[in-house]
Steps between C-alpha positions, in 0.01 A plus 500: 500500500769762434394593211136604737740699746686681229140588343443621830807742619419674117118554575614630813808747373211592268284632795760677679507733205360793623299582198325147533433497830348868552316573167413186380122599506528751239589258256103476483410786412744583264420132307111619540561803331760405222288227448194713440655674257641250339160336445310817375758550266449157389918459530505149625465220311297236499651179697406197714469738788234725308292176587309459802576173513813460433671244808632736691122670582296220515725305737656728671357872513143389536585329799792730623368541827543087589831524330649772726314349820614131417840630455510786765361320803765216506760718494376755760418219779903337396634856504369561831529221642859572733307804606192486772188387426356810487679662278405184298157578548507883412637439142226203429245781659646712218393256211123564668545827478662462094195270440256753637629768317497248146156429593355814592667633176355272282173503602477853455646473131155222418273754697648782256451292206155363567379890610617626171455232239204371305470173342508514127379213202844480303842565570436865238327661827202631258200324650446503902288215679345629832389174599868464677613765716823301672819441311477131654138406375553694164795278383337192646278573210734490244488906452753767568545742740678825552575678742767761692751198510795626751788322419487242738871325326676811549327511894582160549859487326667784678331476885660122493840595366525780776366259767717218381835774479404591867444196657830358381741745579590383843697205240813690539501469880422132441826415367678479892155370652567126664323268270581158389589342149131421381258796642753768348513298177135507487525898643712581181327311226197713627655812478621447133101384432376810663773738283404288235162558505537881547689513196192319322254742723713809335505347155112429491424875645683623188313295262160569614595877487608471142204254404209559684237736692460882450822687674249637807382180544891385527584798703253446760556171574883565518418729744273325674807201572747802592259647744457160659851449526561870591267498817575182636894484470581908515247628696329236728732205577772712598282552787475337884089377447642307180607189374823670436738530268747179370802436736778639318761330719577190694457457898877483499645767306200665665789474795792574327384813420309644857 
């Protein structure tokens, strides 16, 4: 597994760069609005990416949320797991509180659609059927519908990214911590998933802001996953009544340097 740690030490000489680690979020914005322009001056070609379901989206993207949980979780509860319990506990309470906000979030995106949408005959949008007044019941049917569709991709793409970025910078600190052969095998393969799948997070955000939705529908949900990173991991976890930000350094060097 040398190959894994070498993998490893580069991701992590990567996020000691300054310029990753403190403006990584604006990479976001600037893809949403590059990409907007890019796509209403019709600069981009076509590609297997222009597709909606092309692999990456439908088995991946569409369930990003399970990807970065399934991968995210595992490593938090290892990562923790020479620290106390509770400090265990605070960074799973933290995935409640990422889930809530990717819940809350999405729901309101549907609610927007459904308020402002009506359900039309053909895929033209010339004839409107009133019997279906719900997104849901109106494709059901076999009809389309449209609606204020907020970009729930670029939401989705760039609040996991930051979450993931966040959660695993305490890796660097991890390098002295006292763990055996097979849990920091496992500990490093995960971290090389999770930067993995940020890359793929990053590389999806810029496709579906060169390929699809309106560029305030892309905006908005951008800024919908920067505010929920924003709030929770500037403004309220850095806070006593939290769950706290991650531990950036081990117990021990915690003592070196009192």
């Amino acid at each position: 597994m040398a190959a894994v740690d070498v993998i490893v030490d580069n991701l992590l000489a990567l996020r000691r760069i300054p310029a990753v680690r403190q403006h990584f979020h604006w990479i976001f914005l600037i893809i949403s609005v590059v990409g907007s322009v890019l796509k209403e001056q019709d600069l981009v070609p076509e590609t297997y990416f222009s597709s909606s379901r092309n692999v990456l989206n439908v088995y991946l993207v569409k369930v990003s949320w399970m990807w970065t949980l399934l991968l995210l979780t595992p490593f938090l509860l290892l990562s923790n797991s020479s620290l106390s319990k509770s400090v265990s506990y605070r960074r799973l309470l933290s995935l409640v509180v990422a889930s809530a906000v990717w819940y809350i979030c999405t729901e309101m995106f549907f609610y927007i659609e459904n308020l402002t949408g009506s359900c039309y005959e053909s895929s033209t949008m010339d004839v409107i059927n009133t019997e279906f007044t719900s997104k849901a019941t109106c494709r059901h049917a076999g009809f389309h519908w449209n609606g204020y569709d907020i970009s729930g991709h670029s939401f989705i793409l760039a609040y996991s990214a930051l979450l993931i970025v966040e959660e695993t910078a305490p890796m660097a600190s991890l390098k002295t911590a006292s763990l055996s052969a097979l849990p920091r095998m496992v500990l490093n393969l995960l971290y090389v998933a999770l930067n993995l799948i940020v890359i793929i997070w990053v590389w999806m955000f810029a496709c579906t802001s060169v390929y699809f939705h309106d560029k305030s529908q892309k905006f908005l949900g951008t800024i919908c996953g920067l505010l929920g990173w924003y709030l929770t991991y500037r403004v309220w976890y850095p806070k006593p009544w939290s769950p706290g930000l991650p531990p950036q350094r081990h117990p021990k060097e915690q003592k070196q340097h009192a």
